[in-house]
Amino acid sequence: MPVKVGVRLKHSRMLMGLSLKEVATKAGVTEGYLSKIENNVSQPSFASLHRITQALGINMSALFASAEKGDADVYIVRKDERAVLKTGHKRSGNRVTLENLVPSGPEFLLQVSIHVIEPKGGSNEAISHKGQEFGFVLEGRLKLLVDQGSYTLEAGDAFYFDSELGHRYANDASVTTKVLWVNTPPTF
């Protein structure tokens, strides 16, 4: 189920009593661009969305819907009910879709998603934040750039790094890449 990122960002901004200008300035984007995002006219890049959520003091998991709660604190996320977040657009080169696999909220210690990266897609800018990350390449090939290192991973390969190191990734293959990605604490 697609996530209405703009509506949730606007709601968060309004709850905090912040103006478009205040959030745009803190996030390093224009007011017009933020307005387009909030009105679901434009999809932000992964890096822009990260900066906007930081400016709002929330993490990206706040943009995802919660899962169904079963018995004894067991949460089930059905494959056809995952919150899906598309970042950027084909012209931006972003071409990344995030499928959230666990519930979102302040009580959860992990953020687990599948990053679906189209050919020639990826995160456009390096980001860093507190925490740790783990990933497992399910399909395709991933070029992972962490700090000054560049690593090529194939299906079946895994990675782990300190999130405070600048990091970004790309799919330079001709097929879609899927990566199971885990962050702790939830930062996206």
mmCIF file of C-alpha atoms in Angstrom:
data_model
loop_
_atom_site.group_PDB
_atom_site.id
_atom_site.type_symbol
_atom_site.label_atom_id
_atom_site.label_comp_id
_atom_site.label_asym_id
_atom_site.label_seq_id
_atom_site.Cartn_x
_atom_site.Cartn_y
_atom_site.Cartn_z
ATOM 1 C CA MET A 1 0.000 0.000 0.000
ATOM 2 C CA PRO A 2 1.607 3.294 -1.079
ATOM 3 C CA VAL A 3 2.407 5.757 1.687
ATOM 4 C CA LYS A 4 1.181 9.348 1.317
ATOM 5 C CA VAL A 5 4.505 10.871 2.361
ATOM 6 C CA GLY A 6 3.467 14.456 1.751
ATOM 7 C CA VAL A 7 0.348 14.269 3.883
ATOM 8 C CA ARG A 8 2.276 12.746 6.784
ATOM 9 C CA LEU A 9 5.096 15.295 6.511
ATOM 10 C CA LYS A 10 2.622 18.174 6.430
ATOM 11 C CA HIS A 11 0.733 16.732 9.384
ATOM 12 C CA SER A 12 3.972 16.428 11.397
ATOM 13 C CA ARG A 13 5.009 19.971 10.491
ATOM 14 C CA MET A 14 1.630 21.417 11.461
ATOM 15 C CA LEU A 15 1.514 19.472 14.757
ATOM 16 C CA MET A 16 4.859 21.032 15.644
ATOM 17 C CA GLY A 17 3.668 24.493 14.685
ATOM 18 C CA LEU A 18 6.445 24.956 12.125
ATOM 19 C CA SER A 19 6.155 26.990 8.936
ATOM 20 C CA LEU A 20 7.094 25.731 5.483
ATOM 21 C CA LYS A 21 9.955 28.224 5.496
ATOM 22 C CA GLU A 22 11.352 26.998 8.852
ATOM 23 C CA VAL A 23 11.386 23.346 7.800
ATOM 24 C CA ALA A 24 12.648 24.081 4.288
ATOM 25 C CA THR A 25 15.530 26.162 5.651
ATOM 26 C CA LYS A 26 16.526 23.504 8.212
ATOM 27 C CA ALA A 27 16.310 20.769 5.558
ATOM 28 C CA GLY A 28 18.201 22.708 2.888
ATOM 29 C CA VAL A 29 15.366 22.640 0.341
ATOM 30 C CA THR A 30 13.218 25.394 -1.137
ATOM 31 C CA GLU A 31 9.767 26.217 0.219
ATOM 32 C CA GLY A 32 8.303 25.474 -3.213
ATOM 33 C CA TYR A 33 9.879 22.018 -3.336
ATOM 34 C CA LEU A 34 8.694 21.216 0.210
ATOM 35 C CA SER A 35 5.193 22.406 -0.694
ATOM 36 C CA LYS A 36 5.165 20.120 -3.744
ATOM 37 C CA ILE A 37 6.262 17.199 -1.565
ATOM 38 C CA GLU A 38 3.595 17.941 1.058
ATOM 39 C CA ASN A 39 0.936 18.079 -1.651
ATOM 40 C CA ASN A 40 2.167 14.813 -3.222
ATOM 41 C CA VAL A 41 3.041 16.600 -6.471
ATOM 42 C CA SER A 42 6.721 15.682 -6.184
ATOM 43 C CA GLN A 43 8.497 12.704 -4.626
ATOM 44 C CA PRO A 44 11.606 13.595 -2.626
ATOM 45 C CA SER A 45 14.927 11.860 -3.105
ATOM 46 C CA PHE A 46 16.047 9.563 -0.320
ATOM 47 C CA ALA A 47 18.580 12.150 0.925
ATOM 48 C CA SER A 48 16.051 15.034 0.788
ATOM 49 C CA LEU A 49 13.489 12.978 2.696
ATOM 50 C CA HIS A 50 16.117 12.168 5.318
ATOM 51 C CA ARG A 51 16.962 15.880 5.761
ATOM 52 C CA ILE A 52 13.271 16.861 5.945
ATOM 53 C CA THR A 53 12.473 14.261 8.596
ATOM 54 C CA GLN A 54 15.548 15.371 10.582
ATOM 55 C CA ALA A 55 14.361 18.984 10.347
ATOM 56 C CA LEU A 56 11.007 17.845 11.755
ATOM 57 C CA GLY A 57 12.683 15.847 14.512
ATOM 58 C CA ILE A 58 11.109 12.576 13.361
ATOM 59 C CA ASN A 59 12.494 9.553 11.569
ATOM 60 C CA MET A 60 11.286 8.067 8.328
ATOM 61 C CA SER A 61 9.559 5.200 10.125
ATOM 62 C CA ALA A 62 6.981 7.763 11.294
ATOM 63 C CA LEU A 63 5.845 7.965 7.669
ATOM 64 C CA PHE A 64 4.917 4.285 7.532
ATOM 65 C CA ALA A 65 1.597 2.844 8.654
ATOM 66 C CA SER A 66 1.563 0.432 11.571
ATOM 67 C CA ALA A 67 1.081 -3.309 11.221
ATOM 68 C CA GLU A 68 -1.731 -5.460 12.583
ATOM 69 C CA LYS A 69 -1.102 -6.511 16.184
ATOM 70 C CA GLY A 70 -1.676 -10.188 16.910
ATOM 71 C CA ASP A 71 -1.624 -11.977 20.249
ATOM 72 C CA ALA A 72 1.110 -11.465 22.864
ATOM 73 C CA ASP A 73 2.815 -8.489 21.214
ATOM 74 C CA VAL A 74 3.260 -10.258 17.884
ATOM 75 C CA TYR A 75 2.986 -8.000 14.847
ATOM 76 C CA ILE A 76 2.170 -9.344 11.402
ATOM 77 C CA VAL A 77 2.918 -7.463 8.188
ATOM 78 C CA ARG A 78 1.238 -9.206 5.266
ATOM 79 C CA LYS A 79 3.111 -9.059 1.947
ATOM 80 C CA ASP A 80 0.236 -7.268 0.221
ATOM 81 C CA GLU A 81 -0.199 -4.825 3.124
ATOM 82 C CA ARG A 82 3.377 -3.528 3.477
ATOM 83 C CA ALA A 83 3.803 0.214 3.600
ATOM 84 C CA VAL A 84 5.591 1.130 0.361
ATOM 85 C CA LEU A 85 7.494 4.377 -0.053
ATOM 86 C CA LYS A 86 8.806 5.441 -3.468
ATOM 87 C CA THR A 87 11.614 7.989 -3.307
ATOM 88 C CA GLY A 88 12.568 10.405 -6.049
ATOM 89 C CA HIS A 89 11.589 9.841 -9.639
ATOM 90 C CA LYS A 90 13.239 8.313 -12.692
ATOM 91 C CA ARG A 91 14.756 11.611 -13.837
ATOM 92 C CA SER A 92 16.408 12.158 -10.428
ATOM 93 C CA GLY A 93 18.271 8.885 -10.723
ATOM 94 C CA ASN A 94 16.971 7.810 -7.302
ATOM 95 C CA ARG A 95 14.703 4.937 -8.416
ATOM 96 C CA VAL A 96 14.397 3.394 -4.945
ATOM 97 C CA THR A 97 11.312 1.896 -3.309
ATOM 98 C CA LEU A 98 11.254 1.021 0.392
ATOM 99 C CA GLU A 99 8.966 -1.762 1.625
ATOM 100 C CA ASN A 100 8.576 -1.601 5.399
ATOM 101 C CA LEU A 101 8.592 -5.038 7.059
ATOM 102 C CA VAL A 102 8.130 -4.140 10.731
ATOM 103 C CA PRO A 103 5.847 -1.768 12.621
ATOM 104 C CA SER A 104 6.870 1.829 13.136
ATOM 105 C CA GLY A 105 6.873 3.776 16.345
ATOM 106 C CA PRO A 106 9.055 4.932 19.221
ATOM 107 C CA GLU A 107 8.755 1.597 21.027
ATOM 108 C CA PHE A 108 10.446 -0.370 18.232
ATOM 109 C CA LEU A 109 14.223 -0.835 18.276
ATOM 110 C CA LEU A 110 14.697 -2.020 14.701
ATOM 111 C CA GLN A 111 13.728 -0.714 11.325
ATOM 112 C CA VAL A 112 13.590 -3.442 8.715
ATOM 113 C CA SER A 113 12.774 -2.839 5.072
ATOM 114 C CA ILE A 114 13.428 -4.147 1.618
ATOM 115 C CA HIS A 115 15.144 -1.591 -0.602
ATOM 116 C CA VAL A 116 14.122 -2.206 -4.218
ATOM 117 C CA ILE A 117 16.650 -0.395 -6.392
ATOM 118 C CA GLU A 118 15.954 -0.115 -10.104
ATOM 119 C CA PRO A 119 18.843 -0.270 -12.590
ATOM 120 C CA LYS A 120 20.963 2.909 -12.381
ATOM 121 C CA GLY A 121 19.128 3.883 -9.180
ATOM 122 C CA GLY A 122 20.404 4.470 -5.673
ATOM 123 C CA SER A 123 20.856 7.079 -2.995
ATOM 124 C CA ASN A 124 22.174 10.248 -4.618
ATOM 125 C CA GLU A 125 23.994 11.664 -1.598
ATOM 126 C CA ALA A 126 25.933 10.147 1.279
ATOM 127 C CA ILE A 127 24.129 10.353 4.608
ATOM 128 C CA SER A 128 25.207 9.648 8.174
ATOM 129 C CA HIS A 129 23.338 9.306 11.441
ATOM 130 C CA LYS A 130 23.599 7.540 14.778
ATOM 131 C CA GLY A 131 23.197 3.785 14.790
ATOM 132 C CA GLN A 132 24.228 0.641 12.986
ATOM 133 C CA GLU A 133 23.137 -0.963 9.735
ATOM 134 C CA PHE A 134 23.010 -4.468 8.368
ATOM 135 C CA GLY A 135 22.018 -5.586 4.906
ATOM 136 C CA PHE A 136 21.609 -8.780 2.930
ATOM 137 C CA VAL A 137 21.457 -8.680 -0.878
ATOM 138 C CA LEU A 138 18.445 -10.748 -1.910
ATOM 139 C CA GLU A 139 18.686 -10.191 -5.680
ATOM 140 C CA GLY A 140 20.939 -8.347 -8.095
ATOM 141 C CA ARG A 141 24.123 -6.448 -7.373
ATOM 142 C CA LEU A 142 24.738 -3.542 -4.987
ATOM 143 C CA LYS A 143 27.545 -1.001 -4.976
ATOM 144 C CA LEU A 144 27.920 0.126 -1.357
ATOM 145 C CA LEU A 145 30.009 3.191 -0.544
ATOM 146 C CA VAL A 146 30.890 3.602 3.130
ATOM 147 C CA ASP A 147 33.300 6.297 4.266
ATOM 148 C CA GLN A 148 36.134 6.055 1.713
ATOM 149 C CA GLY A 149 35.465 2.419 0.751
ATOM 150 C CA SER A 150 33.567 1.020 -2.223
ATOM 151 C CA TYR A 151 32.199 -2.521 -2.093
ATOM 152 C CA THR A 152 30.385 -4.588 -4.718
ATOM 153 C CA LEU A 153 27.975 -7.125 -3.270
ATOM 154 C CA GLU A 154 26.112 -9.892 -5.088
ATOM 155 C CA ALA A 155 22.978 -11.845 -4.115
ATOM 156 C CA GLY A 156 23.754 -13.752 -0.916
ATOM 157 C CA ASP A 157 26.353 -11.222 0.352
ATOM 158 C CA ALA A 158 25.821 -9.267 3.579
ATOM 159 C CA PHE A 159 27.194 -6.044 5.077
ATOM 160 C CA TYR A 160 27.333 -4.284 8.437
ATOM 161 C CA PHE A 161 28.625 -0.808 9.346
ATOM 162 C CA ASP A 162 28.427 2.058 11.819
ATOM 163 C CA SER A 163 25.809 4.496 10.466
ATOM 164 C CA GLU A 164 27.863 7.512 11.552
ATOM 165 C CA LEU A 165 30.143 6.783 8.587
ATOM 166 C CA GLY A 166 28.948 8.564 5.448
ATOM 167 C CA HIS A 167 27.200 5.998 3.253
ATOM 168 C CA ARG A 168 25.268 5.648 0.038
ATOM 169 C CA TYR A 169 24.534 2.921 -2.480
ATOM 170 C CA ALA A 170 23.829 2.324 -6.151
ATOM 171 C CA ASN A 171 22.630 -0.347 -8.520
ATOM 172 C CA ASP A 172 24.939 -0.195 -11.526
ATOM 173 C CA ALA A 173 23.576 -3.480 -12.921
ATOM 174 C CA SER A 174 20.950 -3.891 -15.634
ATOM 175 C CA VAL A 175 18.542 -5.757 -13.316
ATOM 176 C CA THR A 176 16.622 -4.661 -10.225
ATOM 177 C CA THR A 177 18.417 -5.154 -6.912
ATOM 178 C CA LYS A 178 16.634 -6.054 -3.669
ATOM 179 C CA VAL A 179 18.320 -5.644 -0.286
ATOM 180 C CA LEU A 180 16.972 -6.597 3.130
ATOM 181 C CA TRP A 181 18.087 -3.567 5.197
ATOM 182 C CA VAL A 182 18.094 -3.290 8.992
ATOM 183 C CA ASN A 183 18.751 -0.092 10.990
ATOM 184 C CA THR A 184 18.977 0.311 14.728
ATOM 185 C CA PRO A 185 17.761 2.547 16.140
ATOM 186 C CA PRO A 186 15.110 3.308 13.527
ATOM 187 C CA THR A 187 16.346 6.358 11.679
ATOM 188 C CA PHE A 188 14.321 6.191 8.517
#
